Amino acid sequence: MMATAPVPSIIFTLQTRHRRARAGILLLLLLLSTLLPGQSSRNAAAPEGNFRESGLPFLRYISPKEHGESTQNFDIAEDNRGLIYVANAYGILEYDGVSWREIRGARNTSFTTRSVAVDSSSGRVYVGLEGDFGYLESDAAGRTTFRSLRDFIPEDSLEFKDVWRTHATDKGIYFLSQNHLFRWDGQRIKVWENDKGYDYAFPVNNRYLVSAFGSGLMEMRDSTLVPLPGGDFLADKTARLVLPLDSRRMLIGVNSALYTYDGSRFQPFSGEVNAFLAEHFLTGGIFLPGRQIALATDRGGCAVIDTLGRIRQVIGKSAGLRDLKIHSLTTDRQG
């Protein structure tokens, strides 16, 4: 049997339940879910099904009383200073490794935050809200507040829904809602509208890919969304993941399966992972150090696979998760 390398610290967020945080001065580990009382991953029970749970990260439970906000969390990011920002139903939450605080709007108002991203070149934190988006800045008193970019949005595009995706790229900051894709270049906002609706968007190796209902997979090229060859395979599917698999292929995930895409054709991904996803449903995924891939699922926790599609680890209830729905995940700056 192949040895299983320890999983690096992973940040998870769950759409519901509670949250946890950095364990002392150890590498960052944030799992926004519920650890079973008195249980940690160091004494986890047997793995889920026939899959392995060795090398689990340490989990520590933090109740809602500790952070004082909603149990609904949608996205997470770490800035250049190591501060953690969580998109929460009550606002944007900041965590410095010791304490939590809620960041409010300019008029001390709370707001539902759906997405968060950090522009590593400037260190600025951008957030997507319900019908609004913008960034965090310090006011005259030195307090961090939310600065809306709504005044820069063209008047005919002011009506839009939740901004579920925020991405910082070298071409600008993208904000994706159901029918609108916005790009902020620091001076103005450009808008791409889609009556049928956008699905997801993915920054991949200096490219920006967008999945749209009825159209499939497209790429932003010179301020134009261009359909990719064979991309209409996704026209009736919900894309959840796009990762560069090697020099010529991408790994693309939909709700219940993974595929490889070579620039023209989609092929089912090899290995045992698709059987797992058919039961637990994919919600997202990221690369880990060592070319392993962490997959977030709707009902199966987190699965760690290799590039051959073999499941190396499942982080589920026996690791301490009470709610197996993972909405988002990322690694910390230390990997």
PDB file of N, CA and C in Angstrom, residues 291-293 304-312:
ATOM      1  N   ARG A 291       1.020  18.176  -5.723  1.00  0.00           N
ATOM      2  CA  ARG A 291       0.138  17.836  -6.836  1.00  0.00           C
ATOM      3  C   ARG A 291      -1.041  16.971  -6.415  1.00  0.00           C
ATOM      4  N   GLN A 292      -1.426  17.047  -5.168  1.00  0.00           N
ATOM      5  CA  GLN A 292      -2.684  16.444  -4.764  1.00  0.00           C
ATOM      6  C   GLN A 292      -3.795  17.480  -4.923  1.00  0.00           C
ATOM      7  N   ILE A 293      -5.028  17.016  -4.975  1.00  0.00           N
ATOM      8  CA  ILE A 293      -6.173  17.886  -5.212  1.00  0.00           C
ATOM      9  C   ILE A 293      -7.188  17.678  -4.100  1.00  0.00           C
ATOM     10  N   VAL A 304      -9.360  14.091  -0.797  1.00  0.00           N
ATOM     11  CA  VAL A 304      -8.047  14.428  -1.352  1.00  0.00           C
ATOM     12  C   VAL A 304      -7.672  13.333  -2.341  1.00  0.00           C
ATOM     13  N   ILE A 305      -7.414  13.729  -3.591  1.00  0.00           N
ATOM     14  CA  ILE A 305      -7.099  12.759  -4.634  1.00  0.00           C
ATOM     15  C   ILE A 305      -5.745  13.085  -5.254  1.00  0.00           C
ATOM     16  N   ASP A 306      -5.200  12.118  -5.999  1.00  0.00           N
ATOM     17  CA  ASP A 306      -3.993  12.386  -6.771  1.00  0.00           C
ATOM     18  C   ASP A 306      -4.385  12.674  -8.220  1.00  0.00           C
ATOM     19  N   THR A 307      -3.406  12.925  -9.070  1.00  0.00           N
ATOM     20  CA  THR A 307      -3.708  13.320 -10.446  1.00  0.00           C
ATOM     21  C   THR A 307      -4.127  12.139 -11.320  1.00  0.00           C
ATOM     22  N   LEU A 308      -4.196  10.941 -10.727  1.00  0.00           N
ATOM     23  CA  LEU A 308      -4.723   9.778 -11.436  1.00  0.00           C
ATOM     24  C   LEU A 308      -6.154   9.470 -11.019  1.00  0.00           C
ATOM     25  N   GLY A 309      -6.702  10.309 -10.162  1.00  0.00           N
ATOM     26  CA  GLY A 309      -8.085  10.118  -9.742  1.00  0.00           C
ATOM     27  C   GLY A 309      -8.259   9.170  -8.581  1.00  0.00           C
ATOM     28  N   ARG A 310      -7.160   8.789  -7.931  1.00  0.00           N
ATOM     29  CA  ARG A 310      -7.253   7.892  -6.778  1.00  0.00           C
ATOM     30  C   ARG A 310      -7.498   8.702  -5.509  1.00  0.00           C
ATOM     31  N   ILE A 311      -8.422   8.250  -4.697  1.00  0.00           N
ATOM     32  CA  ILE A 311      -8.741   8.941  -3.447  1.00  0.00           C
ATOM     33  C   ILE A 311      -7.709   8.564  -2.393  1.00  0.00           C
ATOM     34  N   ARG A 312      -6.988   9.561  -1.897  1.00  0.00           N
ATOM     35  CA  ARG A 312      -5.959   9.343  -0.893  1.00  0.00           C
ATOM     36  C   ARG A 312      -6.470   9.581   0.516  1.00  0.00           C
TER      37      ARG A 312
END
